[in-house]
Amino acid sequence: MGKGGALSEGVVKKVLLSYAYVAIWIFLSFTVIVYNKYILDRKMYNWPFPISLTMIHMAFCSSIAYLLVRVFKLVEPVSMSRELYFQSVVPIGLLYSLSLWFSNSAYIFLSVSFIQMLKALMPVAVYSIGVLFKKDAFKSDTMLNMVSISIGVAIAAYGEAKFDSWGVMLQLLAVAFEATRLVLIQILLNAKGISLNPITSLYYVAPCCFAFLCVPWVIVEYPLLRDTSSFHLDFAIFGTNSLCAFALNLAVFLLVGKTSALTMNVAGVVKDWLLIAFSWSVIKDTVTPINLFGYGLAFLGVAYYNHSKLQGLKAAEAQKKAQQADEEAGRLLEERETDGSGRKSETQN
């Protein structure tokens, strides 16, 4: 009874911790999205400079990561050659900078709720690019599911009250670049046995992002900022915003490391519904019934996709355990045969 009670208590503690990690990630992701919208939207803080905001984030994250890795030595750097850095990290940094630039730019033109609906296309983009790069096998049922998600998003877009084609294009480009980045991480880093935690990831990738963003910033935003003589950097606003962005990177690692990437996908769906409700009730964005119907259809497709991934992971885990059990049984049988042969030899002597 005592043993069973202790086991139950341990299981309950593990479940509660998992929920805590999910809650922390949802809160920080929610905060960063709403905070970025507040800064960039012309009707709110009115600072429509997405490249500059992204560069502030990258500069802040790079500085903190450098202090933790090089100064305080709280995190060990990854052994990486210059050649590997340019072949693997630089392409990922380029894609990350483009993804952040375009996703932040979309907040100027689109509502928070509609952006979350468009983000439902992420599984479609990841799967399609995975098939293109031969990281995923083409399956007709999975592709049919991807089509259903796309139709749902298209219906949601049709019902959008404040549809902006430029904003939609920016968000779709952000989704495409982010999906490509996720696939390339598997190809260029994970396949080579390189695993980056959030600190080492920011340490290597954030400076690269900052460098890439300097080019469009000088051309697009610097002239406007230079001519805006009344502008002054509000350290309270941008400091807390950057801190939230840094904390979100840690929360992603905490959630995926302590649970799984699939848990984050499921939590992301919950976060999207919360953001849609917040956008409608607090920010007063218009959410139409067609919006909700379309996103509901896309949501069902994403939920089925996550369910299929979960079943696949369970099957792979069961196969791995069965293989380990067979290997263990074979090893024990071999030991018994060896032991029996030794005893037989002693008896004959």
mmCIF file of C-alpha atoms in Angstrom:
data_model
loop_
_atom_site.group_PDB
_atom_site.id
_atom_site.type_symbol
_atom_site.label_atom_id
_atom_site.label_comp_id
_atom_site.label_asym_id
_atom_site.label_seq_id
_atom_site.Cartn_x
_atom_site.Cartn_y
_atom_site.Cartn_z
ATOM 1 C CA MET A 1 0.000 0.000 0.000
ATOM 2 C CA GLY A 2 2.812 2.348 0.948
ATOM 3 C CA LYS A 3 4.693 1.538 -2.229
ATOM 4 C CA GLY A 4 1.602 2.110 -4.374
ATOM 5 C CA GLY A 5 0.909 5.405 -2.596
ATOM 6 C CA ALA A 6 4.499 6.558 -3.190
ATOM 7 C CA LEU A 7 4.218 5.614 -6.861
ATOM 8 C CA SER A 8 0.939 7.490 -7.216
ATOM 9 C CA GLU A 9 2.439 10.533 -5.535
ATOM 10 C CA GLY A 10 5.390 10.465 -7.944
ATOM 11 C CA VAL A 11 3.091 10.178 -10.956
ATOM 12 C CA VAL A 12 0.923 13.045 -9.715
ATOM 13 C CA LYS A 13 4.009 15.200 -9.159
ATOM 14 C CA LYS A 14 5.257 14.466 -12.682
ATOM 15 C CA VAL A 15 1.859 15.331 -14.192
ATOM 16 C CA LEU A 16 1.652 18.579 -12.200
ATOM 17 C CA LEU A 17 5.154 19.573 -13.306
ATOM 18 C CA SER A 18 4.243 18.883 -16.950
ATOM 19 C CA TYR A 19 1.190 21.122 -16.603
ATOM 20 C CA ALA A 20 3.369 23.791 -14.987
ATOM 21 C CA TYR A 21 5.826 23.707 -17.923
ATOM 22 C CA VAL A 22 2.911 23.978 -20.355
ATOM 23 C CA ALA A 23 1.398 26.894 -18.406
ATOM 24 C CA ILE A 24 4.736 28.765 -18.304
ATOM 25 C CA TRP A 25 5.264 28.335 -22.046
ATOM 26 C CA ILE A 26 1.694 29.395 -22.910
ATOM 27 C CA PHE A 27 1.965 32.461 -20.643
ATOM 28 C CA LEU A 28 5.308 33.604 -22.098
ATOM 29 C CA SER A 29 4.333 32.882 -25.711
ATOM 30 C CA PHE A 30 1.045 34.704 -25.158
ATOM 31 C CA THR A 31 2.888 37.645 -23.567
ATOM 32 C CA VAL A 32 5.485 37.988 -26.333
ATOM 33 C CA ILE A 33 2.857 37.905 -29.101
ATOM 34 C CA VAL A 34 0.591 40.474 -27.444
ATOM 35 C CA TYR A 35 3.570 42.645 -26.412
ATOM 36 C CA ASN A 36 4.965 42.680 -29.970
ATOM 37 C CA LYS A 37 1.525 43.534 -31.328
ATOM 38 C CA TYR A 38 1.251 46.391 -28.813
ATOM 39 C CA ILE A 39 4.636 47.863 -29.831
ATOM 40 C CA LEU A 40 4.236 47.497 -33.593
ATOM 41 C CA ASP A 41 0.564 48.381 -34.052
ATOM 42 C CA ARG A 42 -0.014 51.959 -35.215
ATOM 43 C CA LYS A 43 -3.148 52.234 -33.045
ATOM 44 C CA MET A 44 -1.288 51.252 -29.866
ATOM 45 C CA TYR A 45 2.352 52.078 -29.071
ATOM 46 C CA ASN A 46 2.840 53.030 -32.731
ATOM 47 C CA TRP A 47 6.430 51.919 -33.374
ATOM 48 C CA PRO A 48 6.089 50.110 -36.747
ATOM 49 C CA PHE A 49 9.717 49.030 -37.109
ATOM 50 C CA PRO A 50 9.720 45.194 -37.046
ATOM 51 C CA ILE A 51 13.347 44.819 -38.187
ATOM 52 C CA SER A 52 14.547 47.135 -35.417
ATOM 53 C CA LEU A 53 12.454 45.301 -32.814
ATOM 54 C CA THR A 54 13.822 41.937 -33.952
ATOM 55 C CA MET A 55 17.392 43.296 -33.851
ATOM 56 C CA ILE A 56 16.845 44.560 -30.294
ATOM 57 C CA HIS A 57 15.691 41.052 -29.328
ATOM 58 C CA MET A 58 18.704 39.425 -31.001
ATOM 59 C CA ALA A 59 21.168 41.890 -29.440
ATOM 60 C CA PHE A 60 19.684 41.321 -25.977
ATOM 61 C CA CYS A 61 19.625 37.513 -26.342
ATOM 62 C CA SER A 62 23.176 37.469 -27.767
ATOM 63 C CA SER A 63 24.486 39.525 -24.845
ATOM 64 C CA ILE A 64 22.834 37.354 -22.186
ATOM 65 C CA ALA A 65 23.977 34.143 -23.900
ATOM 66 C CA TYR A 66 27.557 35.457 -24.194
ATOM 67 C CA LEU A 67 27.633 36.341 -20.485
ATOM 68 C CA LEU A 68 26.312 32.906 -19.483
ATOM 69 C CA VAL A 69 28.700 30.994 -21.784
ATOM 70 C CA ARG A 70 31.920 33.036 -21.837
ATOM 71 C CA VAL A 71 31.921 35.236 -18.729
ATOM 72 C CA PHE A 72 30.117 33.309 -15.981
ATOM 73 C CA LYS A 73 30.738 29.920 -17.693
ATOM 74 C CA LEU A 74 27.392 28.572 -16.493
ATOM 75 C CA VAL A 75 26.797 26.851 -19.840
ATOM 76 C CA GLU A 76 29.345 24.826 -21.798
ATOM 77 C CA PRO A 77 29.797 25.876 -25.464
ATOM 78 C CA VAL A 78 29.401 23.241 -28.165
ATOM 79 C CA SER A 79 32.521 22.012 -29.936
ATOM 80 C CA MET A 80 32.054 23.428 -33.419
ATOM 81 C CA SER A 81 34.522 24.107 -36.216
ATOM 82 C CA ARG A 82 34.414 27.268 -38.323
ATOM 83 C CA GLU A 83 33.475 25.194 -41.377
ATOM 84 C CA LEU A 84 30.575 23.544 -39.531
ATOM 85 C CA TYR A 85 29.394 26.931 -38.271
ATOM 86 C CA PHE A 86 29.186 28.413 -41.756
ATOM 87 C CA GLN A 87 27.676 25.277 -43.284
ATOM 88 C CA SER A 88 25.082 24.598 -40.579
ATOM 89 C CA VAL A 89 24.458 27.534 -38.237
ATOM 90 C CA VAL A 90 24.617 30.389 -40.779
ATOM 91 C CA PRO A 91 21.808 29.007 -43.036
ATOM 92 C CA ILE A 92 19.652 28.383 -39.958
ATOM 93 C CA GLY A 93 20.404 31.901 -38.713
ATOM 94 C CA LEU A 94 19.406 33.378 -42.080
ATOM 95 C CA LEU A 95 16.082 31.532 -42.091
ATOM 96 C CA TYR A 96 15.416 32.461 -38.458
ATOM 97 C CA SER A 97 16.065 36.150 -39.136
ATOM 98 C CA LEU A 98 13.678 36.121 -42.120
ATOM 99 C CA SER A 99 11.020 34.251 -40.146
ATOM 100 C CA LEU A 100 11.167 36.721 -37.234
ATOM 101 C CA TRP A 101 11.291 39.751 -39.527
ATOM 102 C CA PHE A 102 8.230 38.751 -41.553
ATOM 103 C CA SER A 103 6.201 37.433 -38.612
ATOM 104 C CA ASN A 104 6.753 40.661 -36.643
ATOM 105 C CA SER A 105 5.944 42.707 -39.770
ATOM 106 C CA ALA A 106 2.587 40.929 -40.093
ATOM 107 C CA TYR A 107 1.444 42.398 -36.740
ATOM 108 C CA ILE A 108 1.337 45.839 -38.362
ATOM 109 C CA PHE A 109 -1.259 44.717 -40.926
ATOM 110 C CA LEU A 110 -3.190 41.818 -39.374
ATOM 111 C CA SER A 111 -5.073 41.113 -36.150
ATOM 112 C CA VAL A 112 -3.629 38.773 -33.534
ATOM 113 C CA SER A 113 -6.524 36.338 -34.009
ATOM 114 C CA PHE A 114 -6.089 36.093 -37.790
ATOM 115 C CA ILE A 115 -2.322 35.629 -37.482
ATOM 116 C CA GLN A 116 -2.904 32.657 -35.161
ATOM 117 C CA MET A 117 -5.301 31.189 -37.711
ATOM 118 C CA LEU A 118 -2.680 31.504 -40.446
ATOM 119 C CA LYS A 119 -0.103 29.836 -38.174
ATOM 120 C CA ALA A 120 -2.246 26.686 -38.312
ATOM 121 C CA LEU A 121 -0.522 26.115 -41.676
ATOM 122 C CA MET A 122 2.761 25.318 -39.908
ATOM 123 C CA PRO A 123 2.239 21.500 -39.930
ATOM 124 C CA VAL A 124 1.412 21.735 -43.647
ATOM 125 C CA ALA A 125 4.621 23.650 -44.356
ATOM 126 C CA VAL A 126 6.807 21.411 -42.164
ATOM 127 C CA TYR A 127 5.430 18.207 -43.700
ATOM 128 C CA SER A 128 5.649 19.499 -47.276
ATOM 129 C CA ILE A 129 9.228 20.710 -46.852
ATOM 130 C CA GLY A 130 10.110 17.505 -44.994
ATOM 131 C CA VAL A 131 8.878 15.473 -47.973
ATOM 132 C CA LEU A 132 10.766 17.777 -50.353
ATOM 133 C CA PHE A 133 14.014 17.249 -48.423
ATOM 134 C CA LYS A 134 13.208 13.510 -48.012
ATOM 135 C CA LYS A 135 13.016 13.744 -44.220
ATOM 136 C CA ASP A 136 9.383 12.573 -44.238
ATOM 137 C CA ALA A 137 7.781 9.874 -46.352
ATOM 138 C CA PHE A 138 4.893 10.905 -48.594
ATOM 139 C CA LYS A 139 1.594 9.431 -47.358
ATOM 140 C CA SER A 140 -1.686 10.060 -49.120
ATOM 141 C CA ASP A 141 -3.722 10.144 -45.872
ATOM 142 C CA THR A 142 -1.322 12.656 -44.301
ATOM 143 C CA MET A 143 -1.430 14.829 -47.417
ATOM 144 C CA LEU A 144 -5.243 14.681 -47.350
ATOM 145 C CA ASN A 145 -5.090 15.917 -43.762
ATOM 146 C CA MET A 146 -2.763 18.748 -44.840
ATOM 147 C CA VAL A 147 -5.283 19.714 -47.550
ATOM 148 C CA SER A 148 -8.098 19.843 -44.967
ATOM 149 C CA ILE A 149 -6.019 22.182 -42.770
ATOM 150 C CA SER A 150 -5.307 24.403 -45.766
ATOM 151 C CA ILE A 151 -9.005 24.535 -46.709
ATOM 152 C CA GLY A 152 -9.884 25.502 -43.136
ATOM 153 C CA VAL A 153 -7.341 28.337 -43.153
ATOM 154 C CA ALA A 154 -8.597 29.485 -46.567
ATOM 155 C CA ILE A 155 -12.168 29.660 -45.216
ATOM 156 C CA ALA A 156 -10.934 31.610 -42.177
ATOM 157 C CA ALA A 157 -9.136 34.024 -44.518
ATOM 158 C CA TYR A 158 -12.290 34.408 -46.620
ATOM 159 C CA GLY A 159 -14.219 35.382 -43.505
ATOM 160 C CA GLU A 160 -11.588 37.846 -42.231
ATOM 161 C CA ALA A 161 -13.181 41.271 -41.750
ATOM 162 C CA LYS A 162 -9.906 43.204 -42.114
ATOM 163 C CA PHE A 163 -8.140 41.125 -44.742
ATOM 164 C CA ASP A 164 -4.824 42.599 -45.883
ATOM 165 C CA SER A 165 -3.101 40.753 -48.737
ATOM 166 C CA TRP A 166 0.342 42.191 -47.899
ATOM 167 C CA GLY A 167 0.037 41.122 -44.262
ATOM 168 C CA VAL A 168 -1.110 37.632 -45.294
ATOM 169 C CA MET A 169 1.850 37.282 -47.660
ATOM 170 C CA LEU A 170 4.261 38.334 -44.898
ATOM 171 C CA GLN A 171 2.817 35.788 -42.452
ATOM 172 C CA LEU A 172 2.835 32.981 -45.027
ATOM 173 C CA LEU A 173 6.486 33.750 -45.824
ATOM 174 C CA ALA A 174 7.248 33.662 -42.080
ATOM 175 C CA VAL A 175 5.606 30.231 -41.823
ATOM 176 C CA ALA A 176 7.541 28.955 -44.864
ATOM 177 C CA PHE A 177 10.913 30.185 -43.552
ATOM 178 C CA GLU A 178 10.253 28.843 -40.044
ATOM 179 C CA ALA A 179 9.215 25.431 -41.386
ATOM 180 C CA THR A 180 12.352 25.279 -43.547
ATOM 181 C CA ARG A 181 14.455 26.223 -40.517
ATOM 182 C CA LEU A 182 12.942 23.404 -38.442
ATOM 183 C CA VAL A 183 13.633 20.849 -41.170
ATOM 184 C CA LEU A 184 17.202 22.107 -41.701
ATOM 185 C CA ILE A 185 17.902 21.841 -37.961
ATOM 186 C CA GLN A 186 17.260 18.098 -38.306
ATOM 187 C CA ILE A 187 19.424 17.838 -41.429
ATOM 188 C CA LEU A 188 22.324 20.180 -40.587
ATOM 189 C CA LEU A 189 22.593 19.783 -36.794
ATOM 190 C CA ASN A 190 20.684 16.847 -35.304
ATOM 191 C CA ALA A 191 21.844 14.421 -38.010
ATOM 192 C CA LYS A 192 25.448 15.352 -37.159
ATOM 193 C CA GLY A 193 24.929 14.711 -33.453
ATOM 194 C CA ILE A 194 24.911 18.409 -32.514
ATOM 195 C CA SER A 195 22.311 19.357 -29.935
ATOM 196 C CA LEU A 196 21.893 22.997 -28.918
ATOM 197 C CA ASN A 197 20.087 24.053 -25.748
ATOM 198 C CA PRO A 198 18.391 27.492 -25.781
ATOM 199 C CA ILE A 199 21.470 29.286 -24.411
ATOM 200 C CA THR A 200 23.967 27.772 -26.855
ATOM 201 C CA SER A 201 21.411 28.147 -29.637
ATOM 202 C CA LEU A 202 21.132 31.878 -28.952
ATOM 203 C CA TYR A 203 24.894 32.110 -28.463
ATOM 204 C CA TYR A 204 25.545 30.816 -31.987
ATOM 205 C CA VAL A 205 22.403 31.813 -33.908
ATOM 206 C CA ALA A 206 21.359 35.216 -32.461
ATOM 207 C CA PRO A 207 24.519 37.129 -33.564
ATOM 208 C CA CYS A 208 24.122 35.606 -37.017
ATOM 209 C CA CYS A 209 20.492 36.797 -37.147
ATOM 210 C CA PHE A 210 21.526 40.268 -36.022
ATOM 211 C CA ALA A 211 24.162 40.468 -38.786
ATOM 212 C CA PHE A 212 21.700 39.385 -41.489
ATOM 213 C CA LEU A 213 19.060 41.871 -40.299
ATOM 214 C CA CYS A 214 21.525 44.764 -40.507
ATOM 215 C CA VAL A 215 21.296 44.754 -44.316
ATOM 216 C CA PRO A 216 17.517 45.331 -44.673
ATOM 217 C CA TRP A 217 17.561 47.610 -41.605
ATOM 218 C CA VAL A 218 20.049 50.022 -43.195
ATOM 219 C CA ILE A 219 17.992 50.127 -46.401
ATOM 220 C CA VAL A 220 14.428 50.077 -45.046
ATOM 221 C CA GLU A 221 14.205 51.372 -41.470
ATOM 222 C CA TYR A 222 17.340 53.363 -40.655
ATOM 223 C CA PRO A 223 16.403 56.327 -42.919
ATOM 224 C CA LEU A 224 12.955 56.528 -41.278
ATOM 225 C CA LEU A 225 14.359 56.319 -37.760
ATOM 226 C CA ARG A 226 17.022 58.910 -38.597
ATOM 227 C CA ASP A 227 14.376 61.334 -39.815
ATOM 228 C CA THR A 228 12.167 60.746 -36.766
ATOM 229 C CA SER A 229 13.933 63.199 -34.476
ATOM 230 C CA SER A 230 11.295 62.823 -31.764
ATOM 231 C CA PHE A 231 12.011 59.113 -31.316
ATOM 232 C CA HIS A 232 13.676 57.932 -28.107
ATOM 233 C CA LEU A 233 14.235 54.346 -27.003
ATOM 234 C CA ASP A 234 12.008 53.472 -24.048
ATOM 235 C CA PHE A 235 14.236 51.113 -22.058
ATOM 236 C CA ALA A 236 11.368 49.953 -19.830
ATOM 237 C CA ILE A 237 9.224 48.880 -22.792
ATOM 238 C CA PHE A 238 11.944 47.380 -24.976
ATOM 239 C CA GLY A 239 13.887 45.921 -22.047
ATOM 240 C CA THR A 240 10.929 43.986 -20.647
ATOM 241 C CA ASN A 241 9.861 42.981 -24.153
ATOM 242 C CA SER A 242 13.344 41.574 -24.883
ATOM 243 C CA LEU A 243 13.421 39.831 -21.497
ATOM 244 C CA CYS A 244 10.118 38.121 -22.315
ATOM 245 C CA ALA A 245 11.517 37.006 -25.687
ATOM 246 C CA PHE A 246 14.616 35.565 -23.974
ATOM 247 C CA ALA A 247 12.507 33.824 -21.313
ATOM 248 C CA LEU A 248 10.344 32.292 -24.043
ATOM 249 C CA ASN A 249 13.414 30.594 -25.554
ATOM 250 C CA LEU A 250 14.176 29.061 -22.158
ATOM 251 C CA ALA A 251 10.550 27.984 -21.736
ATOM 252 C CA VAL A 252 10.601 26.207 -25.118
ATOM 253 C CA PHE A 253 13.648 24.185 -24.044
ATOM 254 C CA LEU A 254 12.080 23.469 -20.643
ATOM 255 C CA LEU A 255 8.814 22.281 -22.175
ATOM 256 C CA VAL A 256 10.355 20.141 -24.927
ATOM 257 C CA GLY A 257 13.128 18.816 -22.659
ATOM 258 C CA LYS A 258 10.826 17.847 -19.792
ATOM 259 C CA THR A 259 7.865 16.677 -21.902
ATOM 260 C CA SER A 260 8.066 16.464 -25.706
ATOM 261 C CA ALA A 261 7.822 18.510 -28.895
ATOM 262 C CA LEU A 262 4.369 16.990 -29.407
ATOM 263 C CA THR A 263 3.237 18.399 -26.057
ATOM 264 C CA MET A 264 4.325 21.841 -27.242
ATOM 265 C CA ASN A 265 2.294 21.399 -30.438
ATOM 266 C CA VAL A 266 -0.815 20.505 -28.425
ATOM 267 C CA ALA A 267 -0.176 23.386 -26.009
ATOM 268 C CA GLY A 268 0.216 25.663 -29.022
ATOM 269 C CA VAL A 269 -3.355 24.887 -30.091
ATOM 270 C CA VAL A 270 -4.626 25.864 -26.620
ATOM 271 C CA LYS A 271 -2.561 29.065 -26.779
ATOM 272 C CA ASP A 272 -4.014 29.931 -30.193
ATOM 273 C CA TRP A 273 -7.591 29.654 -28.924
ATOM 274 C CA LEU A 274 -6.707 31.801 -25.895
ATOM 275 C CA LEU A 275 -5.153 34.437 -28.151
ATOM 276 C CA ILE A 276 -8.195 34.454 -30.421
ATOM 277 C CA ALA A 277 -10.460 34.936 -27.381
ATOM 278 C CA PHE A 278 -8.170 37.670 -26.013
ATOM 279 C CA SER A 279 -7.964 39.403 -29.384
ATOM 280 C CA TRP A 280 -11.769 39.446 -29.662
ATOM 281 C CA SER A 281 -12.628 40.384 -26.060
ATOM 282 C CA VAL A 282 -9.790 42.742 -25.028
ATOM 283 C CA ILE A 283 -8.180 44.154 -28.178
ATOM 284 C CA LYS A 284 -11.654 44.239 -29.817
ATOM 285 C CA ASP A 285 -10.526 42.618 -33.056
ATOM 286 C CA THR A 286 -13.401 41.466 -35.257
ATOM 287 C CA VAL A 287 -13.784 37.682 -35.280
ATOM 288 C CA THR A 288 -16.511 36.516 -37.681
ATOM 289 C CA PRO A 289 -18.430 33.213 -37.592
ATOM 290 C CA ILE A 290 -16.753 32.251 -40.897
ATOM 291 C CA ASN A 291 -13.369 32.912 -39.224
ATOM 292 C CA LEU A 292 -14.244 30.523 -36.414
ATOM 293 C CA PHE A 293 -15.714 27.878 -38.727
ATOM 294 C CA GLY A 294 -12.629 27.899 -40.941
ATOM 295 C CA TYR A 295 -10.200 27.840 -38.032
ATOM 296 C CA GLY A 296 -12.287 25.126 -36.348
ATOM 297 C CA LEU A 297 -11.872 22.975 -39.466
ATOM 298 C CA ALA A 298 -8.123 23.678 -39.502
ATOM 299 C CA PHE A 299 -7.984 22.962 -35.759
ATOM 300 C CA LEU A 300 -9.529 19.514 -36.287
ATOM 301 C CA GLY A 301 -6.932 18.806 -38.974
ATOM 302 C CA VAL A 302 -4.074 19.885 -36.689
ATOM 303 C CA ALA A 303 -5.538 17.835 -33.807
ATOM 304 C CA TYR A 304 -5.703 14.749 -36.049
ATOM 305 C CA TYR A 305 -2.126 15.387 -37.200
ATOM 306 C CA ASN A 306 -0.933 15.588 -33.581
ATOM 307 C CA HIS A 307 -2.898 12.419 -32.748
ATOM 308 C CA SER A 308 -1.268 10.587 -35.673
ATOM 309 C CA LYS A 309 2.181 11.756 -34.569
ATOM 310 C CA LEU A 310 1.450 10.551 -31.023
ATOM 311 C CA GLN A 311 0.376 7.125 -32.269
ATOM 312 C CA GLY A 312 3.525 6.940 -34.394
ATOM 313 C CA LEU A 313 5.718 7.829 -31.407
ATOM 314 C CA LYS A 314 3.973 5.215 -29.250
ATOM 315 C CA ALA A 315 4.424 2.550 -31.924
ATOM 316 C CA ALA A 316 8.113 3.438 -32.319
ATOM 317 C CA GLU A 317 8.607 3.370 -28.544
ATOM 318 C CA ALA A 318 6.845 -0.019 -28.262
ATOM 319 C CA GLN A 319 8.984 -1.427 -31.084
ATOM 320 C CA LYS A 320 12.132 -0.122 -29.384
ATOM 321 C CA LYS A 321 11.147 -1.710 -26.058
ATOM 322 C CA ALA A 322 10.323 -5.011 -27.778
ATOM 323 C CA GLN A 323 13.686 -4.973 -29.529
ATOM 324 C CA GLN A 324 15.470 -4.265 -26.244
ATOM 325 C CA ALA A 325 13.539 -7.090 -24.558
ATOM 326 C CA ASP A 326 14.516 -9.506 -27.352
ATOM 327 C CA GLU A 327 18.160 -8.470 -27.070
ATOM 328 C CA GLU A 328 18.063 -8.917 -23.284
ATOM 329 C CA ALA A 329 16.415 -12.347 -23.629
ATOM 330 C CA GLY A 330 19.012 -13.382 -26.204
ATOM 331 C CA ARG A 331 21.824 -12.235 -23.921
ATOM 332 C CA LEU A 332 20.422 -14.180 -20.942
ATOM 333 C CA LEU A 333 19.959 -17.281 -23.085
ATOM 334 C CA GLU A 334 23.539 -17.000 -24.305
ATOM 335 C CA GLU A 335 24.795 -16.639 -20.726
ATOM 336 C CA ARG A 336 22.825 -19.717 -19.626
ATOM 337 C CA GLU A 337 24.165 -21.766 -22.524
ATOM 338 C CA THR A 338 27.713 -20.651 -21.720
ATOM 339 C CA ASP A 339 27.207 -21.442 -18.033
ATOM 340 C CA GLY A 340 25.683 -24.849 -18.877
ATOM 341 C CA SER A 341 28.563 -25.683 -21.207
ATOM 342 C CA GLY A 342 31.069 -24.809 -18.477
ATOM 343 C CA ARG A 343 29.334 -27.015 -15.908
ATOM 344 C CA LYS A 344 29.163 -29.914 -18.385
ATOM 345 C CA SER A 345 32.848 -29.615 -18.991
ATOM 346 C CA GLU A 346 33.569 -29.701 -15.248
ATOM 347 C CA THR A 347 31.405 -32.829 -14.814
ATOM 348 C CA GLN A 348 33.295 -34.659 -17.546
ATOM 349 C CA ASN A 349 36.595 -33.829 -15.883
#
